[in-house]
mmCIF file of C-alpha atoms and ligand atoms in Angstrom:
data_model
loop_
_atom_site.group_PDB
_atom_site.id
_atom_site.type_symbol
_atom_site.label_atom_id
_atom_site.label_comp_id
_atom_site.label_asym_id
_atom_site.label_seq_id
_atom_site.Cartn_x
_atom_site.Cartn_y
_atom_site.Cartn_z
ATOM 1 C CA MET A 7 69.737 161.287 126.755
ATOM 2 C CA SER A 8 70.803 164.929 126.294
ATOM 3 C CA ASN A 9 68.837 168.142 126.973
ATOM 4 C CA TYR A 10 66.731 167.513 129.724
ATOM 5 C CA ASP A 11 66.470 168.660 133.513
ATOM 6 C CA LEU A 12 66.763 165.981 136.211
ATOM 7 C CA GLN A 13 65.325 166.780 139.448
ATOM 8 C CA VAL A 14 65.584 164.342 142.429
ATOM 9 C CA VAL A 15 63.432 164.814 145.523
ATOM 10 C CA SER A 16 63.088 163.151 148.699
ATOM 11 C CA ASP A 17 59.823 160.776 148.362
ATOM 12 C CA ALA A 18 56.547 160.314 146.523
ATOM 13 C CA ALA A 19 54.998 162.959 148.650
ATOM 14 C CA GLU A 20 57.866 165.655 147.682
ATOM 15 C CA LEU A 21 57.503 164.435 144.136
ATOM 16 C CA ALA A 22 53.841 165.442 144.062
ATOM 17 C CA ARG A 23 54.270 168.662 145.894
ATOM 18 C CA THR A 24 57.300 169.774 143.392
ATOM 19 C CA ALA A 25 55.163 168.748 140.301
ATOM 20 C CA ALA A 26 51.997 170.517 141.519
ATOM 21 C CA ALA A 27 54.139 173.821 142.118
ATOM 22 C CA TYR A 28 55.243 173.076 138.420
ATOM 23 C CA PHE A 29 51.804 172.401 137.230
ATOM 24 C CA VAL A 30 50.507 175.778 138.542
ATOM 25 C CA GLU A 31 53.361 177.722 137.252
ATOM 26 C CA GLN A 32 53.188 176.327 133.852
ATOM 27 C CA SER A 33 49.379 176.740 133.863
ATOM 28 C CA ARG A 34 49.407 180.425 135.056
ATOM 29 C CA GLN A 35 52.229 181.222 132.605
ATOM 30 C CA ALA A 36 50.149 179.863 129.543
ATOM 31 C CA VAL A 37 47.030 181.441 130.729
ATOM 32 C CA ALA A 38 48.742 184.805 131.018
ATOM 33 C CA GLN A 39 50.298 184.502 127.561
ATOM 34 C CA ILE A 40 47.576 182.697 125.599
ATOM 35 C CA ASN A 41 44.785 182.802 127.781
ATOM 36 C CA GLY A 42 44.394 179.161 128.136
ATOM 37 C CA CYS A 43 46.278 175.983 128.921
ATOM 38 C CA ALA A 44 45.880 172.465 127.227
ATOM 39 C CA VAL A 45 47.419 169.924 129.585
ATOM 40 C CA ALA A 46 47.713 166.121 128.695
ATOM 41 C CA LEU A 47 47.423 163.996 131.926
ATOM 42 C CA ALA A 48 49.332 160.811 132.535
ATOM 43 C CA GLY A 49 47.816 157.654 133.517
ATOM 44 C CA GLY A 50 48.917 154.722 135.720
ATOM 45 C CA SER A 51 49.339 155.345 139.639
ATOM 46 C CA THR A 52 52.475 157.833 140.169
ATOM 47 C CA PRO A 53 50.413 160.911 139.212
ATOM 48 C CA LYS A 54 47.386 160.067 141.554
ATOM 49 C CA LEU A 55 48.904 161.790 144.403
ATOM 50 C CA LEU A 56 49.766 164.977 142.279
ATOM 51 C CA TYR A 57 46.163 165.090 141.092
ATOM 52 C CA GLN A 58 44.737 164.899 144.787
ATOM 53 C CA LEU A 59 47.298 167.673 145.701
ATOM 54 C CA LEU A 60 46.185 169.932 143.096
ATOM 55 C CA ALA A 61 42.413 169.408 144.118
ATOM 56 C CA ASP A 62 42.745 169.671 147.766
ATOM 57 C CA PRO A 63 41.260 172.553 149.505
ATOM 58 C CA ARG A 64 43.512 172.360 152.407
ATOM 59 C CA GLU A 65 46.345 172.794 149.886
ATOM 60 C CA PRO A 66 47.599 175.978 148.174
ATOM 61 C CA PHE A 67 47.546 174.682 144.611
ATOM 62 C CA ARG A 68 43.828 174.560 144.036
ATOM 63 C CA ASP A 69 43.406 178.233 144.382
ATOM 64 C CA GLN A 70 46.226 178.949 142.184
ATOM 65 C CA VAL A 71 45.190 177.105 139.154
ATOM 66 C CA PRO A 72 43.110 178.818 136.646
ATOM 67 C CA TRP A 73 40.903 175.936 135.977
ATOM 68 C CA LYS A 74 38.247 177.879 133.966
ATOM 69 C CA LYS A 75 41.078 178.371 131.390
ATOM 70 C CA MET A 76 42.106 174.694 131.445
ATOM 71 C CA PHE A 77 41.811 171.963 128.943
ATOM 72 C CA PHE A 78 42.634 168.564 129.968
ATOM 73 C CA LEU A 79 43.606 165.785 127.598
ATOM 74 C CA PHE A 80 44.939 162.420 128.341
ATOM 75 C CA THR A 81 48.482 160.984 127.055
ATOM 76 C CA ASP A 82 46.627 157.552 126.748
ATOM 77 C CA GLU A 83 43.745 155.325 127.725
ATOM 78 C CA ARG A 84 43.330 151.832 128.160
ATOM 79 C CA HIS A 85 40.764 150.237 126.299
ATOM 80 C CA VAL A 86 38.170 149.932 128.884
ATOM 81 C CA PRO A 87 34.826 151.848 130.021
ATOM 82 C CA PRO A 88 35.317 155.025 131.857
ATOM 83 C CA ASP A 89 34.210 153.510 134.938
ATOM 84 C CA HIS A 90 36.705 150.707 134.873
ATOM 85 C CA PRO A 91 39.016 150.338 137.882
ATOM 86 C CA GLU A 92 42.088 150.399 134.916
ATOM 87 C CA SER A 93 40.741 153.568 133.257
ATOM 88 C CA ASN A 94 43.113 156.331 133.336
ATOM 89 C CA TYR A 95 40.255 158.699 132.912
ATOM 90 C CA ARG A 96 38.591 157.369 136.126
ATOM 91 C CA MET A 97 41.789 157.748 138.297
ATOM 92 C CA ALA A 98 42.139 161.344 137.105
ATOM 93 C CA HIS A 99 38.369 162.013 137.698
ATOM 94 C CA GLU A 100 38.336 160.516 140.913
ATOM 95 C CA ALA A 101 41.353 162.013 142.079
ATOM 96 C CA MET A 102 40.826 165.510 140.515
ATOM 97 C CA LEU A 103 38.438 166.368 137.880
ATOM 98 C CA ALA A 104 35.448 165.805 139.811
ATOM 99 C CA HIS A 105 36.460 168.045 142.716
ATOM 100 C CA VAL A 106 37.693 171.120 140.838
ATOM 101 C CA PRO A 107 35.709 173.647 138.830
ATOM 102 C CA VAL A 108 35.756 172.528 135.455
ATOM 103 C CA LYS A 109 33.349 171.904 132.967
ATOM 104 C CA ARG A 110 32.815 168.524 131.166
ATOM 105 C CA THR A 111 33.552 170.628 127.903
ATOM 106 C CA GLN A 112 37.153 171.199 129.247
ATOM 107 C CA VAL A 113 37.989 167.536 129.663
ATOM 108 C CA LEU A 114 38.736 165.674 126.327
ATOM 109 C CA ARG A 115 38.390 162.074 127.170
ATOM 110 C CA MET A 116 39.619 159.258 125.027
ATOM 111 C CA GLU A 117 36.636 156.911 124.512
ATOM 112 C CA GLY A 118 38.218 153.750 125.753
ATOM 113 C CA GLU A 119 34.736 151.940 125.898
ATOM 114 C CA LYS A 120 34.327 151.804 122.109
ATOM 115 C CA GLU A 121 34.565 148.351 120.592
ATOM 116 C CA ASN A 122 36.973 149.257 118.048
ATOM 117 C CA ALA A 123 39.925 151.293 119.567
ATOM 118 C CA ALA A 124 41.067 152.487 115.934
ATOM 119 C CA GLU A 125 37.583 154.210 116.010
ATOM 120 C CA ALA A 126 38.365 155.823 119.482
ATOM 121 C CA ALA A 127 41.841 157.023 118.299
ATOM 122 C CA GLN A 128 40.382 158.496 115.163
ATOM 123 C CA ASP A 129 37.385 160.322 117.256
ATOM 124 C CA TYR A 130 40.139 161.908 119.435
ATOM 125 C CA GLU A 131 42.170 162.820 116.593
ATOM 126 C CA ASP A 132 38.797 164.370 115.199
ATOM 127 C CA ILE A 133 38.665 166.522 118.366
ATOM 128 C CA LEU A 134 42.207 167.575 118.023
ATOM 129 C CA ASP A 135 41.632 168.623 114.664
ATOM 130 C CA GLU A 136 38.869 170.719 115.616
ATOM 131 C CA LEU A 137 41.032 172.357 118.282
ATOM 132 C CA TYR A 138 44.280 172.602 116.297
ATOM 133 C CA GLY A 139 43.132 172.299 112.815
ATOM 134 C CA VAL A 140 45.636 170.633 110.543
ATOM 135 C CA ASN A 141 48.588 171.437 112.672
ATOM 136 C CA THR A 142 50.121 168.919 115.329
ATOM 137 C CA PRO A 143 48.684 169.955 118.615
ATOM 138 C CA ASP A 144 50.953 172.358 120.768
ATOM 139 C CA LEU A 145 50.260 171.343 124.415
ATOM 140 C CA GLU A 146 51.511 173.528 126.976
ATOM 141 C CA LEU A 147 51.854 170.605 129.343
ATOM 142 C CA VAL A 148 52.506 167.002 129.152
ATOM 143 C CA LEU A 149 52.782 164.799 132.099
ATOM 144 C CA LEU A 150 54.361 161.246 131.486
ATOM 145 C CA GLY A 151 55.048 158.246 133.776
ATOM 146 C CA LEU A 152 57.760 155.419 133.181
ATOM 147 C CA GLY A 153 56.976 151.912 132.736
ATOM 148 C CA GLU A 154 59.565 149.292 134.096
ATOM 149 C CA ASP A 155 59.948 148.294 130.346
ATOM 150 C CA GLY A 156 60.701 152.010 129.240
ATOM 151 C CA HIS A 157 57.330 152.833 127.830
ATOM 152 C CA THR A 158 55.627 155.927 128.346
ATOM 153 C CA ALA A 159 51.965 156.758 127.588
ATOM 154 C CA SER A 160 51.089 153.764 125.820
ATOM 155 C CA LEU A 161 54.077 153.779 123.349
ATOM 156 C CA PHE A 162 55.568 150.121 124.275
ATOM 157 C CA PRO A 163 58.892 148.687 123.399
ATOM 158 C CA HIS A 164 59.140 147.874 119.495
ATOM 159 C CA SER A 165 55.539 149.155 118.774
ATOM 160 C CA PRO A 166 54.757 150.216 115.162
ATOM 161 C CA ALA A 167 53.128 153.207 117.216
ATOM 162 C CA LEU A 168 56.609 154.664 117.598
ATOM 163 C CA LYS A 169 57.023 155.309 113.981
ATOM 164 C CA GLU A 170 53.699 157.263 113.481
ATOM 165 C CA SER A 171 54.988 160.452 112.156
ATOM 166 C CA GLU A 172 51.808 162.034 110.813
ATOM 167 C CA ARG A 173 48.738 160.879 113.220
ATOM 168 C CA PRO A 174 48.330 162.556 116.302
ATOM 169 C CA VAL A 175 46.452 159.486 118.249
ATOM 170 C CA VAL A 176 46.919 155.822 117.433
ATOM 171 C CA ALA A 177 45.545 152.406 118.784
ATOM 172 C CA PRO A 178 48.281 150.142 119.067
ATOM 173 C CA TRP A 179 47.875 146.475 120.033
ATOM 174 C CA VAL A 180 50.028 145.902 122.991
ATOM 175 C CA GLU A 181 51.101 142.012 123.010
ATOM 176 C CA LYS A 182 52.263 142.019 126.210
ATOM 177 C CA LEU A 183 49.018 143.295 127.722
ATOM 178 C CA ASN A 184 46.982 141.364 125.146
ATOM 179 C CA ALA A 185 44.859 144.617 124.816
ATOM 180 C CA TYR A 186 44.585 147.825 122.487
ATOM 181 C CA ARG A 187 45.584 150.913 123.956
ATOM 182 C CA ILE A 188 44.661 154.669 122.729
ATOM 183 C CA THR A 189 47.789 156.639 123.035
ATOM 184 C CA LEU A 190 49.049 160.358 121.610
ATOM 185 C CA THR A 191 51.884 159.828 119.418
ATOM 186 C CA LEU A 192 55.575 161.107 119.484
ATOM 187 C CA PRO A 193 54.849 164.055 117.240
ATOM 188 C CA VAL A 194 52.465 165.441 119.631
ATOM 189 C CA LEU A 195 54.486 164.603 122.711
ATOM 190 C CA ASN A 196 57.494 166.362 121.356
ATOM 191 C CA ASN A 197 55.498 169.214 120.101
ATOM 192 C CA ALA A 198 54.579 170.351 123.703
ATOM 193 C CA ALA A 199 55.938 173.383 125.433
ATOM 194 C CA SER A 200 56.844 171.491 128.477
ATOM 195 C CA VAL A 201 57.070 167.786 129.164
ATOM 196 C CA MET A 202 57.550 166.280 132.612
ATOM 197 C CA PHE A 203 58.122 162.964 133.828
ATOM 198 C CA LEU A 204 57.295 161.578 136.954
ATOM 199 C CA VAL A 205 59.029 158.570 138.165
ATOM 200 C CA SER A 206 58.650 157.171 141.631
ATOM 201 C CA GLY A 207 59.854 154.273 143.750
ATOM 202 C CA VAL A 208 62.763 151.883 143.695
ATOM 203 C CA ALA A 209 60.893 149.390 141.184
ATOM 204 C CA LYS A 210 61.680 152.222 138.710
ATOM 205 C CA ALA A 211 65.469 152.665 139.509
ATOM 206 C CA SER A 212 66.839 150.051 137.002
ATOM 207 C CA ILE A 213 64.719 151.246 133.870
ATOM 208 C CA LEU A 214 65.427 155.044 135.013
ATOM 209 C CA LYS A 215 69.267 154.458 134.712
ATOM 210 C CA GLU A 216 68.762 152.295 131.617
ATOM 211 C CA VAL A 217 66.597 155.310 130.087
ATOM 212 C CA LEU A 218 68.962 158.246 131.160
ATOM 213 C CA GLN A 219 72.255 156.677 131.214
ATOM 214 C CA THR A 220 72.711 154.275 128.158
ATOM 215 C CA ASP A 221 73.082 154.985 124.555
ATOM 216 C CA PRO A 222 69.786 155.738 122.891
ATOM 217 C CA ASP A 223 67.876 152.988 121.870
ATOM 218 C CA PRO A 224 64.269 154.286 121.615
ATOM 219 C CA ASP A 225 62.759 151.336 120.011
ATOM 220 C CA ARG A 226 63.861 149.370 123.002
ATOM 221 C CA TYR A 227 63.226 152.209 125.661
ATOM 222 C CA PRO A 228 60.325 154.373 124.072
ATOM 223 C CA ALA A 229 60.589 157.033 126.798
ATOM 224 C CA GLN A 230 63.817 158.101 125.205
ATOM 225 C CA ALA A 231 62.085 159.139 122.100
ATOM 226 C CA VAL A 232 60.370 161.844 124.061
ATOM 227 C CA LYS A 233 62.728 164.864 123.133
ATOM 228 C CA PRO A 234 60.644 168.088 122.739
ATOM 229 C CA THR A 235 61.629 169.912 119.865
ATOM 230 C CA SER A 236 61.819 173.188 121.447
ATOM 231 C CA GLY A 237 60.015 172.486 124.837
ATOM 232 C CA ASN A 238 61.603 171.724 127.962
ATOM 233 C CA LEU A 239 61.834 168.292 129.267
ATOM 234 C CA ILE A 240 62.054 167.442 132.885
ATOM 235 C CA TRP A 241 62.508 164.365 134.750
ATOM 236 C CA LEU A 242 61.169 164.467 138.087
ATOM 237 C CA VAL A 243 62.263 161.620 140.283
ATOM 238 C CA ASP A 244 62.647 160.634 143.856
ATOM 239 C CA GLU A 245 65.550 159.515 145.732
ATOM 240 C CA ALA A 246 64.451 155.529 145.453
ATOM 241 C CA ALA A 247 63.778 155.997 141.584
ATOM 242 C CA ALA A 248 67.252 157.855 141.196
ATOM 243 C CA SER A 249 69.054 155.313 143.601
ATOM 244 C CA LEU A 250 70.919 153.531 140.652
ATOM 245 C CA LEU A 251 71.964 156.870 138.633
ATOM 246 C CA LYS A 252 75.607 157.777 138.668
HETATM 247 C C1 6PG B 14 49.195 153.857 131.582
HETATM 248 C C2 6PG B 14 50.359 155.281 131.358
HETATM 249 C C3 6PG B 14 51.717 154.632 131.485
HETATM 250 C C4 6PG B 14 52.239 154.768 132.759
HETATM 251 C C5 6PG B 14 53.494 154.008 133.206
HETATM 252 C C6 6PG B 14 53.772 154.110 134.644
HETATM 253 O O1 6PG B 14 48.236 154.097 130.759
HETATM 254 O O2 6PG B 14 49.806 153.074 132.217
HETATM 255 O O3 6PG B 14 50.231 156.086 130.538
HETATM 256 O O4 6PG B 14 52.601 155.040 130.556
HETATM 257 O O5 6PG B 14 52.645 156.242 133.041
HETATM 258 O O6 6PG B 14 53.073 152.634 133.050
HETATM 259 O O7 6PG B 14 52.945 153.889 135.532
HETATM 260 P P1 6PG B 14 53.123 153.883 137.097
HETATM 261 O O8 6PG B 14 52.827 155.404 137.509
HETATM 262 O O9 6PG B 14 51.655 153.040 137.548
HETATM 263 O O10 6PG B 14 54.200 153.212 137.476
#
């Protein structure tokens, strides 16, 4: 992969602090420029520490984020209700959104509870259409994680969703999970002003090396397909995850 910034920090705690500082910087810059900031929150477990840090009143970040000007989207969601242990919304809500001064209308939740995941994807697309019209959403910041199989958001290896070039949100069937997911598509991810991957732990060392240091094969490693058209791409990783990088 080319055209990205790789930042290696000591451990998961330092990764969360570094990401929090970047989150503050990007959100304040966006609010200064366009009086708002739309962020797509990553799911999974890695971002939880970051979200907790941003909301923690004992930490400097909380008072620095322009919460009232923020819009929170999600990169993807599981096909579950918002109170389900697997819900990305629930994780972000419990770690951050419930503890900071944002209105419900500032949080754009993917409705994973809908029986028909495709309908939930269409509903989210309708929300994005209201906000961005016919244009591809141009989010100020997208946070992403990296799965051990090279997936990111809910774009899994060899998924037809990787080929989606028009729709901003789709609901792919994920065979290995025996479940539907709802996910932003590459046109949205690659239209962002800034994309930050958060990768932590030795379990990610092998896939991180594959993604960053082998020839591009985005169908096999979807994270390689995240290449912002004009935005910044930052891989923020800790030493354990970076341990196999040359
Ligand atoms: C999800 C995420 C997914 C996640 C990776 C890494 O819904 O699970 O969107 O892409 O970021 O699987 O997950 P961890 O942070 O838990 O390792």
